[in-house]
Short mmCIF file of C-alpha atoms in Angstrom, two decimals:
data_model
loop_
_atom_site.label_atom_id
_atom_site.label_comp_id
_atom_site.label_asym_id
_atom_site.label_seq_id
_atom_site.Cartn_x
_atom_site.Cartn_y
_atom_site.Cartn_z
CA MET A 259 0.00 0.00 0.00
CA LYS A 260 2.87 2.41 0.81
CA LYS A 261 4.62 1.65 -2.53
CA ARG A 262 1.43 2.34 -4.48
CA GLY A 263 0.99 5.68 -2.63
CA SER A 264 4.54 6.79 -3.31
CA ARG A 265 4.23 5.94 -7.02
CA LEU A 266 0.99 7.95 -7.26
CA ASN A 267 2.63 10.99 -5.67
CA LYS A 268 5.58 10.78 -8.06
CA ASN A 269 3.21 10.67 -11.07
CA ILE A 270 1.36 13.77 -9.81
CA GLU A 271 4.65 15.63 -9.34
CA ARG A 272 5.77 14.74 -12.88
CA LYS A 273 2.48 15.98 -14.35
CA SER A 274 2.69 19.21 -12.37
CA LYS A 275 6.25 19.90 -13.55
CA ARG A 276 5.26 19.16 -17.14
CA ASN A 277 2.25 21.55 -16.91
CA ILE A 278 4.44 24.31 -15.51
CA ILE A 279 6.99 23.85 -18.30
CA LEU A 280 4.25 23.88 -20.97
CA SER A 281 2.67 27.02 -19.49
CA PHE A 282 6.03 28.78 -19.45
CA LEU A 283 6.71 27.84 -23.07
CA GLY A 284 3.22 29.06 -24.04
CA ILE A 285 3.86 32.45 -22.44
CA ILE A 286 7.17 32.77 -24.28
CA LEU A 287 5.45 31.97 -27.62
CA ILE A 288 2.70 34.57 -27.00
CA LEU A 289 5.23 37.26 -26.09
CA THR A 290 7.28 36.45 -29.19
CA PHE A 291 4.14 36.75 -31.35
CA LEU A 292 3.22 40.11 -29.85
CA ILE A 293 6.72 41.53 -30.30
CA LYS A 294 7.19 40.38 -33.90
CA ILE A 295 3.65 40.66 -35.28
CA GLY A 296 1.16 42.22 -32.83
CA ILE A 297 2.90 45.48 -32.02
CA PRO A 298 3.78 46.38 -35.64
CA LEU A 299 0.20 45.53 -36.62
CA LEU A 300 -1.23 47.82 -33.93
CA ALA A 301 1.13 50.62 -34.97
CA THR A 302 0.01 50.30 -38.60
CA LEU A 303 -3.67 50.38 -37.62
CA SER A 304 -3.12 53.38 -35.35
CA PHE A 305 -1.35 55.27 -38.12
CA GLN A 306 -4.10 54.53 -40.61
CA THR A 307 -6.83 55.53 -38.13
CA GLY A 308 -4.98 58.70 -37.18
CA SER A 309 -4.53 59.60 -40.81
CA LEU A 310 -8.20 59.06 -41.50
CA PHE A 311 -9.47 61.23 -38.60
CA GLY A 312 -6.60 63.65 -38.97
CA ASN A 313 -7.66 64.39 -42.52
CA LYS A 314 -11.22 64.95 -41.33
CA ASN A 315 -10.00 67.37 -38.66
CA ILE A 316 -7.93 69.25 -41.24
CA ASP A 317 -10.94 69.42 -43.54
CA SER A 318 -13.10 70.74 -40.69
CA LEU A 319 -10.50 73.37 -39.91
CA LYS A 320 -10.44 74.40 -43.53
CA ASN A 321 -14.24 74.55 -43.60
CA SER A 322 -14.24 76.68 -40.43
CA ASP A 323 -12.72 79.51 -42.48
CA ASP A 324 -16.12 79.76 -44.18
CA PHE A 325 -17.90 80.27 -40.85
CA VAL A 326 -17.99 83.64 -39.10
CA SER A 327 -19.16 83.47 -35.50
CA THR A 328 -21.77 85.90 -34.24
CA PRO A 329 -20.47 88.58 -31.85
CA ILE A 330 -21.56 88.63 -28.21
CA LEU A 331 -23.43 91.72 -27.02
CA ASN A 332 -23.07 92.84 -23.41
CA PRO A 333 -26.36 93.44 -21.51
CA LEU A 334 -28.10 96.75 -22.20
CA PRO A 335 -30.74 98.57 -20.12
CA GLU A 336 -34.33 98.15 -21.21
CA ALA A 337 -34.88 101.87 -20.68
CA THR A 338 -32.74 104.90 -19.84
CA ASN A 339 -33.07 108.67 -19.57
CA SER A 340 -29.69 109.21 -21.21
CA ALA A 341 -29.62 109.46 -25.01
CA ARG A 342 -25.92 108.50 -25.16
CA VAL A 343 -25.48 104.76 -24.74
CA GLU A 344 -22.42 102.49 -24.78
CA ILE A 345 -22.93 99.34 -26.85
CA SER A 346 -20.13 96.86 -26.18
CA GLY A 347 -19.29 93.18 -26.40
CA SER A 348 -16.76 90.69 -27.73
CA SER A 349 -15.89 88.96 -30.98
CA LEU A 350 -12.97 87.04 -32.44
CA PRO A 351 -9.86 89.21 -32.79
CA GLY A 352 -9.59 90.81 -36.21
CA TYR A 353 -13.29 90.52 -37.00
CA LYS A 354 -15.16 93.67 -38.02
CA VAL A 355 -18.29 94.24 -35.94
CA GLN A 356 -21.16 96.13 -37.54
CA LEU A 357 -23.76 98.04 -35.50
CA TYR A 358 -27.33 98.22 -36.79
CA ILE A 359 -29.95 100.47 -35.20
CA ASN A 360 -33.54 100.12 -36.36
CA GLY A 361 -32.38 98.09 -39.35
CA GLU A 362 -29.80 100.65 -40.55
CA LEU A 363 -26.02 100.16 -40.55
CA ILE A 364 -24.74 102.92 -38.28
CA ASP A 365 -21.11 102.09 -37.50
CA GLU A 366 -18.45 99.37 -37.62
CA GLU A 367 -15.32 98.66 -35.64
CA THR A 368 -12.55 96.06 -35.72
CA ALA A 369 -12.33 93.92 -32.60
CA GLY A 370 -8.54 94.07 -32.45
CA ASP A 371 -8.14 92.31 -29.09
CA GLY A 372 -11.54 90.64 -29.15
CA ASP A 373 -13.49 93.52 -27.56
CA PHE A 374 -15.48 96.30 -29.19
CA SER A 375 -17.39 99.37 -27.99
CA PHE A 376 -19.68 101.89 -29.67
CA ARG A 377 -20.86 105.13 -28.04
CA ARG A 378 -23.92 106.44 -29.82
CA ASN A 379 -26.64 109.02 -29.31
CA LEU A 380 -29.97 107.22 -29.68
CA SER A 381 -33.32 108.70 -30.65
CA GLU A 382 -36.08 109.10 -28.10
CA GLY A 383 -38.39 106.11 -28.11
CA GLU A 384 -37.60 102.50 -29.00
CA ASN A 385 -34.24 101.65 -30.56
CA ILE A 386 -33.67 98.12 -31.89
CA ILE A 387 -30.01 97.09 -31.60
CA LYS A 388 -28.46 94.29 -33.67
CA LEU A 389 -24.85 93.32 -34.41
CA LYS A 390 -23.08 91.13 -36.94
CA ALA A 391 -19.44 90.30 -37.66
CA THR A 392 -17.61 90.15 -40.99
CA HIS A 393 -14.34 88.46 -41.91
CA ASN A 394 -12.75 87.67 -45.29
CA LYS A 395 -15.79 89.10 -47.10
CA LYS A 396 -18.09 86.73 -45.20
CA GLY A 397 -20.68 87.69 -42.58
CA SER A 398 -22.11 86.14 -39.44
CA GLU A 399 -25.70 85.84 -38.34
CA PHE A 400 -27.22 88.83 -36.55
CA THR A 401 -27.41 88.88 -32.78
CA ASP A 402 -30.87 88.66 -31.29
CA PRO A 403 -32.50 92.11 -31.40
CA THR A 404 -32.24 94.15 -28.20
CA VAL A 405 -34.66 97.01 -27.57
CA ILE A 406 -33.63 100.13 -25.64
CA ASN A 407 -36.32 102.63 -24.77
CA ILE A 408 -34.97 106.20 -24.52
CA LYS A 409 -37.20 108.36 -22.32
CA LEU A 410 -36.09 111.95 -21.77
CA THR A 411 -39.29 113.40 -20.32
CA PRO A 412 -40.67 112.69 -16.82
CA PRO A 413 -43.99 110.90 -16.42
CA GLU A 414 -47.19 112.94 -16.25
CA ILE A 415 -49.28 112.85 -13.08
CA GLU A 416 -53.01 113.55 -12.92
CA ILE A 417 -54.56 113.50 -9.44
CA GLU A 418 -58.28 112.87 -9.83
CA SER A 419 -59.12 112.83 -6.13
CA PRO A 420 -58.79 114.80 -3.95
CA THR A 421 -58.58 118.20 -5.58
CA ASP A 422 -56.35 120.96 -4.25
CA GLY A 423 -58.07 122.82 -1.40
CA GLN A 424 -60.79 120.23 -0.94
CA GLU A 425 -62.30 119.70 2.53
CA VAL A 426 -62.91 116.07 3.49
CA SER A 427 -64.64 114.49 6.46
CA LYS A 428 -63.40 110.90 6.47
CA SER A 429 -60.07 109.19 7.03
CA PRO A 430 -58.43 107.23 5.54
CA PHE A 431 -59.20 108.98 2.27
CA GLU A 432 -58.69 107.44 -1.17
CA VAL A 433 -56.09 109.24 -3.27
CA LYS A 434 -56.33 108.21 -6.93
CA GLY A 435 -55.27 109.32 -10.37
CA LYS A 436 -53.36 108.45 -13.54
CA THR A 437 -49.74 108.41 -14.72
CA ASP A 438 -47.55 106.60 -17.26
CA SER A 439 -48.15 102.83 -17.25
CA ASP A 440 -44.46 102.03 -16.73
CA SER A 441 -44.22 104.16 -13.58
CA ARG A 442 -44.21 103.33 -9.89
CA VAL A 443 -46.09 105.71 -7.62
CA THR A 444 -45.71 106.68 -3.96
CA ILE A 445 -48.16 108.83 -1.99
CA ASN A 446 -46.53 110.53 0.99
CA GLY A 447 -43.89 107.78 0.81
CA TYR A 448 -46.34 104.85 0.65
CA TRP A 449 -46.43 102.61 -2.41
CA ALA A 450 -49.70 103.04 -4.29
CA MET A 451 -51.65 100.24 -5.93
CA MET A 452 -51.19 100.24 -9.73
CA ASP A 453 -53.64 99.05 -12.39
CA ASN A 454 -52.06 99.80 -15.78
CA ASP A 455 -51.84 103.61 -15.78
CA ARG A 456 -54.07 104.16 -12.74
CA PHE A 457 -52.97 104.45 -9.10
CA SER A 458 -54.79 104.55 -5.77
CA TYR A 459 -54.04 104.49 -2.05
CA MET A 460 -56.11 104.86 1.15
CA LEU A 461 -54.22 107.60 3.01
CA PRO A 462 -54.77 108.32 6.71
CA LEU A 463 -55.27 112.03 7.43
CA LYS A 464 -54.73 114.21 10.47
CA ASP A 465 -57.02 116.96 11.67
CA GLY A 466 -56.60 120.16 9.74
CA ASP A 467 -54.44 120.72 6.65
CA ASN A 468 -52.76 117.74 4.96
CA ASP A 469 -50.25 117.97 2.12
CA ILE A 470 -50.51 114.99 -0.21
CA LYS A 471 -47.40 114.43 -2.36
CA VAL A 472 -47.67 112.03 -5.31
CA GLU A 473 -44.36 110.92 -6.84
CA ALA A 474 -43.97 108.86 -10.02
CA LEU A 475 -40.76 107.14 -11.18
CA ASP A 476 -40.66 105.56 -14.64
CA GLU A 477 -38.51 102.64 -15.83
CA ALA A 478 -35.94 105.00 -17.36
CA GLY A 479 -35.33 106.77 -14.04
CA ASN A 480 -37.32 109.94 -14.79
CA LYS A 481 -39.14 111.37 -11.77
CA ALA A 482 -42.12 113.67 -11.37
CA GLU A 483 -44.15 114.86 -8.38
CA LYS A 484 -47.35 116.73 -7.67
CA VAL A 485 -48.73 118.10 -4.38
CA VAL A 486 -52.29 118.95 -3.35
CA ARG A 487 -53.52 120.21 0.01
CA VAL A 488 -56.72 119.05 1.66
CA LYS A 489 -58.36 119.94 4.96
CA TYR A 490 -59.62 117.12 7.14
CA ALA A 491 -62.58 118.07 9.30
CA PRO A 492 -64.25 115.01 10.82
CA LYS A 493 -67.96 115.27 11.54
#
């Protein structure tokens, strides 16, 4: 029984040594294949792929010469009480930027370092601003239109109630009237309720004379005020 066991162990050891030797030889053969055939093949494929996509990238760069990017316009106020406005932004260096106001070409400037700026006197009312860039006799798309409302006159105030010098007997008393629809109104410093161009506020009164000051401020920053005096005499 002991002899049979020792023979079996020797057979297992021989098979294990043979498997190790075969595995080692297999690894050497695979490495040899990769060095002589695999690596050169991969290099050839990489070169061909790089050439293919490289040519496409070169073509796309060539085609990009036909495309002129639209300039970027810096934010502008929706309304202002100053007729002189700075219109600025950025574009690619060397591009010419054209300024259009209400559909008419007004000015152009070269964006030497990538920035541009126009200082223009605008007409009272709405002014539609658009820009485009030109390069190598080609033009970009227009920027989205931007509207600037130039308002040089203050809002009008009409106080419907009370009238100047009126005597009233109840408090609070409703102060109401009309002004420009884009205005905000305060009455003796209190914000009035607005409904389009109409304003109103229930104002507490003191005994005797009361000065009521109505102030209107429009979106362009123009301000107007009106004062009436009423006498409060409770019954």
